Short mmCIF file of C-alpha atoms in Angstrom, two decimals:
data_model
loop_
_atom_site.label_atom_id
_atom_site.label_comp_id
_atom_site.label_asym_id
_atom_site.label_seq_id
_atom_site.Cartn_x
_atom_site.Cartn_y
_atom_site.Cartn_z
CA MET A 1 85.82 84.56 64.56
CA CYS A 2 87.63 86.48 67.28
CA VAL A 3 85.43 88.07 69.92
CA THR A 4 87.03 90.85 71.96
CA ASP A 5 86.03 91.59 75.50
CA PRO A 6 83.92 94.73 75.94
CA VAL A 7 85.81 97.79 77.14
CA VAL A 8 85.10 98.44 80.81
CA PRO A 9 84.57 102.17 81.53
CA SER A 10 87.36 103.43 83.76
CA TRP A 11 88.58 106.70 85.19
CA VAL A 12 91.44 108.42 87.05
CA LEU A 13 90.78 110.73 89.97
CA THR A 14 93.53 113.01 91.30
CA LEU A 15 93.20 115.38 94.19
CA ALA A 16 95.11 117.65 96.56
CA CYS A 17 93.84 119.37 99.67
CA ALA A 18 94.65 120.23 103.27
CA ASP A 19 95.45 117.05 105.18
CA ARG A 20 92.75 115.86 107.54
CA VAL A 21 91.05 112.69 108.74
CA GLY A 22 88.44 111.10 106.49
CA ILE A 23 89.64 111.94 102.97
CA VAL A 24 90.41 108.39 101.86
CA ALA A 25 87.22 107.10 103.51
CA ALA A 26 85.10 109.70 101.71
CA VAL A 27 86.61 108.87 98.30
CA SER A 28 86.29 105.12 98.87
CA GLN A 29 82.68 105.43 100.04
CA PHE A 30 81.80 107.59 97.04
CA LEU A 31 83.11 104.96 94.65
CA ALA A 32 81.66 102.00 96.55
CA GLU A 33 78.17 103.50 96.48
CA ARG A 34 78.38 103.67 92.68
CA GLY A 35 79.85 100.25 92.07
CA GLY A 36 83.36 101.54 91.51
CA PHE A 37 86.18 98.97 91.60
CA ILE A 38 89.53 100.53 92.56
CA THR A 39 92.37 99.15 90.42
CA ASP A 40 95.13 101.38 91.78
CA SER A 41 95.29 103.83 94.66
CA GLN A 42 98.21 105.90 95.91
CA GLN A 43 98.29 108.70 98.45
CA TYR A 44 100.85 110.90 100.11
CA ALA A 45 100.62 113.18 103.13
CA ASP A 46 103.14 116.01 103.25
CA ARG A 47 103.23 116.50 107.01
CA GLU A 48 105.45 119.57 106.79
CA ALA A 49 103.13 121.40 104.41
CA GLY A 50 99.94 119.90 105.82
CA ARG A 51 98.87 118.79 102.34
CA PHE A 52 97.36 115.51 101.15
CA PHE A 53 97.64 114.08 97.62
CA MET A 54 95.85 111.13 96.06
CA ARG A 55 95.53 109.32 92.74
CA VAL A 56 92.84 106.65 92.27
CA ALA A 57 92.24 104.57 89.15
CA PHE A 58 88.89 102.79 89.12
CA GLU A 59 86.41 101.10 86.81
CA ALA A 60 82.68 100.51 86.70
CA THR A 61 81.16 97.20 87.78
CA ASP A 62 77.59 98.05 86.78
CA GLU A 63 75.39 100.86 85.47
CA ARG A 64 75.33 102.77 88.76
CA MET A 65 78.57 104.58 87.87
CA GLY A 66 77.08 106.65 85.07
CA ASP A 67 79.14 108.72 82.63
CA THR A 68 82.03 111.07 83.25
CA GLY A 69 79.88 114.18 83.40
CA ARG A 70 77.60 112.68 86.00
CA LEU A 71 80.54 111.47 88.08
CA ARG A 72 82.10 114.93 88.11
CA GLN A 73 78.84 116.54 89.09
CA GLU A 74 78.31 114.12 91.97
CA PHE A 75 81.91 114.16 93.21
CA ALA A 76 81.81 117.96 93.41
CA ASN A 77 80.07 117.60 96.78
CA VAL A 78 83.01 115.61 98.17
CA GLY A 79 85.46 118.08 96.66
CA THR A 80 83.69 121.02 98.25
CA ARG A 81 83.51 119.32 101.66
CA PHE A 82 87.29 118.90 101.78
CA ALA A 83 88.19 122.01 99.71
CA MET A 84 89.93 119.77 97.17
CA ASP A 85 91.76 120.72 94.01
CA TRP A 86 90.60 117.68 92.07
CA ARG A 87 90.33 116.30 88.59
CA LEU A 88 88.45 113.32 87.22
CA THR A 89 89.15 112.07 83.70
CA ALA A 90 88.13 109.04 81.66
CA ALA A 91 91.06 106.65 81.35
CA GLU A 92 90.94 106.74 77.55
CA GLU A 93 91.10 110.55 77.49
CA LYS A 94 94.55 111.50 76.22
CA PRO A 95 96.05 114.87 77.13
CA ARG A 96 96.60 117.18 74.18
CA MET A 97 100.19 118.36 73.92
CA LEU A 98 102.01 120.91 71.81
CA ILE A 99 105.77 120.41 71.36
CA ALA A 100 108.26 123.25 70.92
CA VAL A 101 111.73 122.59 69.46
CA SER A 102 114.65 124.51 67.96
CA LYS A 103 117.34 122.63 66.02
CA GLY A 104 118.09 119.63 68.23
CA SER A 105 116.17 116.56 67.08
CA HIS A 106 116.88 113.97 69.79
CA CYS A 107 114.02 114.72 72.21
CA LEU A 108 111.47 115.46 69.48
CA ALA A 109 112.34 112.34 67.49
CA ASP A 110 112.07 110.18 70.59
CA LEU A 111 108.64 111.57 71.53
CA LEU A 112 107.34 111.20 67.96
CA HIS A 113 108.54 107.59 67.78
CA ARG A 114 106.94 106.67 71.11
CA TRP A 115 103.73 108.39 70.04
CA GLN A 116 103.62 106.65 66.66
CA THR A 117 104.27 103.21 68.16
CA GLY A 118 101.51 103.68 70.72
CA THR A 119 103.73 103.70 73.81
CA LEU A 120 103.05 107.35 74.61
CA ALA A 121 99.35 107.92 75.29
CA VAL A 122 99.05 111.56 74.27
CA ASP A 123 97.57 113.51 71.38
CA ILE A 124 100.32 115.59 69.78
CA MET A 125 98.54 118.61 68.39
CA GLY A 126 101.52 120.02 66.55
CA VAL A 127 105.15 121.09 66.69
CA VAL A 128 106.22 124.73 66.86
CA SER A 129 109.74 125.94 66.18
CA ASN A 130 111.83 129.03 65.65
CA HIS A 131 113.72 127.19 62.89
CA PRO A 132 112.72 125.15 59.81
CA ASP A 133 115.03 122.20 60.58
CA MET A 134 112.48 119.86 62.21
CA ARG A 135 109.73 120.29 59.63
CA ARG A 136 110.57 117.16 57.63
CA ILE A 137 110.59 114.70 60.53
CA THR A 138 107.44 116.26 62.00
CA GLU A 139 105.39 116.19 58.83
CA TRP A 140 106.64 112.67 58.03
CA HIS A 141 104.74 111.64 61.17
CA GLY A 142 101.64 113.43 59.89
CA ILE A 143 101.78 116.18 62.52
CA PRO A 144 101.35 119.91 61.72
CA TYR A 145 104.53 121.97 61.85
CA HIS A 146 104.32 125.65 62.76
CA GLU A 147 107.35 127.82 62.08
CA LEU A 148 107.31 130.88 64.30
CA PRO A 149 108.21 134.40 63.14
CA PRO A 150 111.95 134.95 62.54
CA ASN A 151 114.32 135.15 65.50
CA GLY A 152 114.67 138.64 66.88
CA ASP A 153 110.97 139.29 67.30
CA LYS A 154 110.40 137.48 70.57
CA ALA A 155 107.04 139.10 71.27
CA ALA A 156 105.66 137.99 67.90
CA GLN A 157 107.04 134.48 68.43
CA GLU A 158 105.41 134.10 71.82
CA LYS A 159 102.12 135.55 70.63
CA ALA A 160 102.07 133.03 67.78
CA LEU A 161 103.07 130.15 70.07
CA LEU A 162 100.38 130.96 72.63
CA GLY A 163 97.83 131.36 69.85
CA ILE A 164 98.60 127.87 68.50
CA PHE A 165 98.50 126.43 72.03
CA GLU A 166 95.05 127.90 72.68
CA ARG A 167 93.68 127.18 69.19
CA THR A 168 94.62 123.51 69.43
CA GLN A 169 93.19 123.37 72.97
CA SER A 170 96.43 121.86 74.18
CA GLU A 171 96.82 120.94 77.83
CA TYR A 172 100.62 121.01 77.97
CA LEU A 173 103.46 122.71 76.13
CA ILE A 174 106.52 120.45 76.02
CA LEU A 175 109.84 122.20 75.43
CA ALA A 176 111.83 119.49 73.65
CA ARG A 177 115.08 121.49 73.51
CA TYR A 178 113.41 124.76 72.59
CA MET A 179 116.35 127.08 72.97
CA GLN A 180 114.47 130.26 73.84
CA VAL A 181 113.94 131.74 77.29
CA LEU A 182 110.21 132.31 77.76
CA SER A 183 109.07 135.70 78.95
CA GLU A 184 107.53 136.07 82.38
CA GLY A 185 104.16 136.80 80.78
CA LEU A 186 104.14 133.58 78.77
CA VAL A 187 105.33 131.57 81.77
CA GLU A 188 102.45 132.96 83.82
CA ALA A 189 99.95 132.16 81.05
CA LEU A 190 101.19 128.55 80.96
CA ALA A 191 101.74 128.07 84.69
CA GLY A 192 101.62 124.37 85.56
CA ARG A 193 101.22 123.46 81.88
CA CYS A 194 104.73 123.91 80.48
CA VAL A 195 107.51 121.34 80.87
CA ASN A 196 111.17 121.75 79.98
CA ILE A 197 114.16 119.41 79.66
CA HIS A 198 117.73 120.52 80.25
CA HIS A 199 121.14 119.11 81.06
CA SER A 200 122.13 118.81 84.71
CA PHE A 201 125.75 119.25 85.74
CA LEU A 202 127.56 119.96 88.95
CA PRO A 203 128.62 122.72 88.80
CA GLY A 204 125.91 124.12 86.53
CA PHE A 205 126.87 125.26 83.04
CA LYS A 206 124.34 127.63 81.51
CA GLY A 207 124.58 129.18 78.10
CA ALA A 208 126.39 127.99 74.99
CA ARG A 209 128.47 124.78 74.64
CA PRO A 210 127.74 123.40 78.14
CA TYR A 211 129.16 119.95 77.37
CA HIS A 212 132.45 121.40 76.20
CA ARG A 213 132.76 123.45 79.36
CA ALA A 214 131.82 120.41 81.43
CA HIS A 215 134.60 118.47 79.69
CA GLU A 216 137.06 121.23 80.49
CA ARG A 217 136.14 120.99 84.17
CA GLY A 218 136.40 117.20 84.28
CA VAL A 219 132.74 116.54 85.12
CA LYS A 220 132.15 112.98 86.35
CA LEU A 221 128.35 112.91 86.16
CA ILE A 222 126.15 113.82 83.21
CA GLY A 223 122.44 114.20 83.83
CA ALA A 224 119.15 115.68 82.72
CA THR A 225 116.17 117.22 84.49
CA ALA A 226 112.54 117.53 83.37
CA HIS A 227 110.65 120.22 85.26
CA PHE A 228 107.74 122.61 85.14
CA VAL A 229 108.71 126.01 83.80
CA THR A 230 108.62 128.99 86.15
CA ALA A 231 109.91 132.55 86.00
CA ASP A 232 113.08 131.30 87.73
CA LEU A 233 115.14 129.87 84.86
CA ASP A 234 115.58 126.09 85.14
CA GLU A 235 114.44 126.09 88.76
CA GLY A 236 110.81 124.96 88.47
CA PRO A 237 109.29 121.92 90.25
CA ILE A 238 111.21 118.80 89.19
CA ILE A 239 109.34 115.89 87.62
CA GLU A 240 112.18 113.50 86.74
CA GLN A 241 115.98 113.32 86.72
CA ALA A 242 118.65 110.83 85.69
CA VAL A 243 122.46 110.72 85.62
CA GLU A 244 125.19 108.63 84.06
CA ARG A 245 128.81 108.44 85.18
CA VAL A 246 131.69 109.39 82.89
CA ASP A 247 135.45 109.44 83.49
CA HIS A 248 138.62 111.12 82.23
CA ARG A 249 138.50 109.22 78.93
CA ALA A 250 135.24 110.83 77.81
CA THR A 251 135.60 113.48 75.13
CA ALA A 252 133.26 116.43 74.77
CA GLU A 253 131.60 114.57 71.89
CA ASP A 254 131.09 111.52 74.13
CA MET A 255 129.43 113.74 76.71
CA ILE A 256 127.13 115.28 74.11
CA ARG A 257 126.05 111.82 72.88
CA ILE A 258 125.44 110.50 76.40
CA GLY A 259 123.68 113.70 77.43
CA ARG A 260 121.28 113.60 74.49
CA ASP A 261 120.30 110.03 75.29
CA ILE A 262 119.57 110.91 78.92
CA GLU A 263 117.62 114.03 77.96
CA ALA A 264 115.37 112.06 75.60
CA GLN A 265 114.70 109.34 78.19
CA VAL A 266 114.00 111.72 81.06
CA LEU A 267 111.63 113.89 79.01
CA ALA A 268 109.78 110.83 77.73
CA ARG A 269 109.24 109.55 81.26
CA ALA A 270 107.99 112.93 82.43
CA VAL A 271 105.55 113.21 79.51
CA SER A 272 104.34 109.65 80.07
CA TRP A 273 103.64 110.35 83.77
CA LEU A 274 101.74 113.50 82.83
CA ALA A 275 99.70 111.46 80.36
CA ASP A 276 98.79 108.99 83.12
CA ARG A 277 97.82 111.83 85.48
CA ARG A 278 100.57 110.85 87.91
CA VAL A 279 102.13 114.27 88.52
CA LEU A 280 100.75 116.70 91.08
CA GLN A 281 102.39 119.99 92.01
CA ASN A 282 103.20 120.61 95.65
CA GLY A 283 104.42 124.19 95.90
CA GLY A 284 107.98 124.21 94.56
CA LYS A 285 108.06 120.41 94.34
CA THR A 286 106.02 117.65 92.73
CA VAL A 287 104.37 114.45 93.88
CA VAL A 288 104.85 111.71 91.26
CA PHE A 289 102.78 108.58 91.78
CA ARG A 290 104.68 105.92 89.82
#
C-alpha cells in the first residue's frame, strides 16, 4: 500500500508599494509569528520610481497559520501600514483564463496541450473566437467554444466577449492570435487582465502579411512579444520576449514557421508566469520574478 505525504498548506503573497525601510522585516515577522516557512522570496526596489515589489511563497508549519481568509484578514493591517497593493492566494488556486483566437491555431494548440498535460497550472474557462475554425480542437479538449457574432459588428462581438469573461469569472483574457483590435472601452474594462502575443520585427511591420514584408526587407531577427494590452496598440507593458536569427536563405514561409514557434513559446511562458503570480505591473513596465 502506497501512503502519500499529506499536502502542506502553502500560499503566495505579492505586493507593491512605495519603497521604504521595514517592508521585508514586517512581512517576515508576520509570517514568523504564524509559523510560516518561506520557501521562496524575491524583491525588487525601483529606485527611479520609488517603488518596491515583492513575491513570497510560504507554507504552514503548524496550526497557527489558519486558513486563507484568516490570513488575508490579518495581513490587511500590514498592507494598510505600508499602503500596499497586495494579493495573497493559496498555492493550489489556479487563475481562471479565457482564451480568444481567430484562425491561427499555433498559440491556442500549444496552450491547450500544456494545460491538458498538467504543465500549465491554469483553469481554461473557454475559448472565444470570431471564426468557427478552432471549434474542433477546442471541444476535443473538453473546453467550451464560443463563436462571437459575425465580423462587422464589433460592438456586439465585444459585448459578447466581455459577457463570457464576466460570466465565467475569468481573471485573464489571453489573446492567442486574436486578430481584432480591441476598443478603448474594452481595454479599459480589462486593464491589467488582458495579454496579447504578436510578432516583433525591426523595423516593425503592422497589418497584413508581416512575414512577407519582413522577407522583402531582409530581416535578420524574428521575434515575439507577450504584453499587457493597453489603448496604445502593441505598446503595453512587456512580460516576455524572444528572438531567433535568420539569414538570406530564409524564405517567407521559413519566417512564418519560425515566427509561429516563437510566438507559442513566448505566450506560454507569459501565461505560466501569470499562473505562478510572478508578474507585477510597474507603470509602463513589468516586474517578473522568475
